[in-house]
CSV table of C-alpha atoms in Angstrom, one decimal:
chain,number,residue,atom,x,y,z
T,1,GLN,CA,-8.3,65.6,-16.0
T,2,VAL,CA,-4.9,65.6,-14.5
T,3,GLN,CA,-2.0,63.1,-14.4
T,4,LEU,CA,0.3,62.7,-11.4
T,5,VAL,CA,3.7,61.4,-11.2
T,6,GLU,CA,5.6,61.0,-8.0
T,7,SER,CA,9.4,61.0,-7.6
T,8,GLY,CA,12.0,61.2,-4.8
T,9,GLY,CA,11.6,58.1,-3.0
T,10,GLY,CA,14.5,55.9,-1.8
T,11,LEU,CA,16.3,54.2,1.0
T,12,VAL,CA,17.2,56.5,4.0
T,13,GLN,CA,18.5,55.7,7.6
T,14,ALA,CA,16.4,56.6,10.5
T,15,GLY,CA,16.6,60.3,11.4
T,16,GLY,CA,17.3,61.2,7.8
T,17,SER,CA,15.2,63.3,5.3
T,18,LEU,CA,13.8,62.8,2.0
T,19,ARG,CA,11.8,65.2,-0.4
T,20,LEU,CA,9.1,63.6,-2.5
T,21,SER,CA,7.7,65.5,-5.6
T,22,CYS,CA,4.5,65.2,-7.5
T,23,ALA,CA,4.4,66.5,-10.9
T,24,ALA,CA,1.0,67.1,-12.5
T,25,SER,CA,0.1,67.5,-16.1
T,26,GLY,CA,-3.1,68.4,-17.9
T,27,ARG,CA,-5.4,71.0,-16.8
T,28,THR,CA,-4.7,74.0,-14.7
T,29,PHE,CA,-3.3,72.5,-11.3
T,30,SER,CA,-4.7,75.3,-9.1
T,31,ILE,CA,-8.2,73.9,-9.4
T,32,TYR,CA,-7.2,70.8,-7.5
T,33,ALA,CA,-6.8,70.1,-3.8
T,34,ALA,CA,-3.9,67.8,-3.2
T,35,GLY,CA,-2.8,65.2,-0.7
T,36,TRP,CA,-0.3,62.5,0.0
T,37,PHE,CA,-1.2,59.0,1.3
T,38,ARG,CA,0.9,56.1,2.0
T,39,GLN,CA,0.5,52.3,2.2
T,40,ALA,CA,2.8,50.1,4.2
T,41,PRO,CA,3.2,46.3,3.6
T,42,GLY,CA,0.1,44.5,5.0
T,43,LYS,CA,-1.7,47.8,5.8
T,44,GLU,CA,-4.4,50.0,4.5
T,45,ARG,CA,-3.6,53.1,2.7
T,46,GLU,CA,-3.6,56.1,5.1
T,47,PHE,CA,-3.7,59.9,4.9
T,48,VAL,CA,-0.4,61.6,5.4
T,49,ALA,CA,-1.0,65.3,4.4
T,50,ALA,CA,-3.3,67.6,2.4
T,51,ILE,CA,-3.2,71.1,1.0
T,52,THR,CA,-5.8,73.4,-0.3
T,53,LYS,CA,-6.1,74.6,-3.8
T,54,SER,CA,-4.2,77.8,-3.2
T,55,GLY,CA,-1.7,76.3,-0.7
T,56,GLY,CA,-2.8,78.5,2.0
T,57,ILE,CA,-4.0,75.7,4.5
T,58,THR,CA,-2.4,72.3,5.2
T,59,TYR,CA,-3.5,69.4,7.1
T,60,TYR,CA,-1.3,66.5,8.6
T,61,ALA,CA,-1.9,63.1,10.2
T,62,ASP,CA,-0.9,63.1,13.9
T,63,SER,CA,1.9,60.5,13.2
T,64,VAL,CA,3.8,63.0,10.9
T,65,LYS,CA,2.9,66.4,12.4
T,66,GLY,CA,6.0,68.4,13.0
T,67,ARG,CA,8.2,66.2,10.9
T,68,PHE,CA,6.6,66.4,7.4
T,69,THR,CA,5.8,69.5,5.3
T,70,ILE,CA,3.5,69.7,2.4
T,71,SER,CA,3.7,72.6,-0.2
T,72,ARG,CA,2.8,73.3,-3.7
T,73,ASP,CA,3.7,75.4,-6.7
T,74,ASN,CA,0.7,75.9,-8.9
T,75,ALA,CA,2.9,77.6,-11.6
T,76,LEU,CA,5.1,74.6,-11.8
T,77,LYS,CA,2.3,72.2,-11.2
T,78,THR,CA,4.0,70.4,-8.4
T,79,VAL,CA,3.2,69.2,-4.9
T,80,THR,CA,6.1,68.5,-2.5
T,81,LEU,CA,6.3,66.4,0.7
T,82,GLN,CA,9.4,67.3,2.8
T,83,MET,CA,10.0,64.4,5.2
T,84,ASN,CA,12.4,64.9,8.1
T,85,SER,CA,13.3,62.9,11.1
T,86,LEU,CA,12.2,59.9,9.3
T,87,LYS,CA,11.3,56.7,11.3
T,88,PRO,CA,11.3,53.0,10.2
T,89,GLU,CA,7.5,53.2,10.6
T,90,ASP,CA,7.3,55.8,7.7
T,91,THR,CA,8.3,53.0,5.4
T,92,ALA,CA,5.7,52.7,2.8
T,93,VAL,CA,4.6,53.5,-0.8
T,94,TYR,CA,3.7,57.2,-1.0
T,95,TYR,CA,1.0,58.3,-3.3
T,96,CYS,CA,0.1,61.8,-4.5
T,97,ALA,CA,-3.7,62.4,-5.2
T,98,ALA,CA,-5.8,65.3,-6.4
T,99,ASN,CA,-9.5,66.3,-6.6
T,100,PRO,CA,-11.3,69.4,-7.8
T,101,ARG,CA,-13.8,69.6,-5.0
T,102,ARG,CA,-12.3,69.9,-1.4
T,103,THR,CA,-9.3,69.3,0.6
T,104,SER,CA,-9.8,66.0,2.5
T,105,GLN,CA,-8.2,63.4,4.6
T,106,ASN,CA,-10.4,60.7,3.1
T,107,GLN,CA,-8.9,58.9,0.1
T,108,ARG,CA,-12.5,58.3,-1.4
T,109,ASP,CA,-12.6,62.0,-2.0
T,110,TYR,CA,-9.7,61.9,-4.5
T,111,ASP,CA,-10.2,61.2,-8.1
T,112,TYR,CA,-6.6,61.2,-9.5
T,113,TRP,CA,-3.6,59.2,-8.2
T,114,GLY,CA,-0.1,58.7,-9.1
T,115,GLN,CA,1.7,55.3,-9.4
T,116,GLY,CA,3.4,55.7,-6.0
T,117,THR,CA,7.0,56.0,-5.0
T,118,GLN,CA,8.7,53.6,-2.3
T,119,VAL,CA,10.2,55.1,0.8
T,120,THR,CA,12.2,52.7,3.0
T,121,VAL,CA,13.6,53.9,6.3
T,122,SER,CA,16.2,51.7,8.0
T,123,SER,CA,16.8,51.5,11.7
């Protein structure tokens, strides 16, 4: 089992940057694929980015491709989402998730979730 805690959210102007971190505790983190999802007010939670257990392959939603970068450090048990060129439509609660089976864009594949961190982008 793994516990996940996100940090780094906040208020930023459009065009700005934020760096979200997800700290994992518990078992060896390298056995888990990881992902970031987000949920805007009144909308369903959606996929943002995912990374394989080794960190060698990454996946992105089309809406964030070229602006967001997911990375991980298994020794430090962290997953990071660097968000650049932020837009008001990026405003949402961002969640870190993990699962021991496969890297996926489907939130149903993830077993473990953090509590979320709020990101607000003003225009």
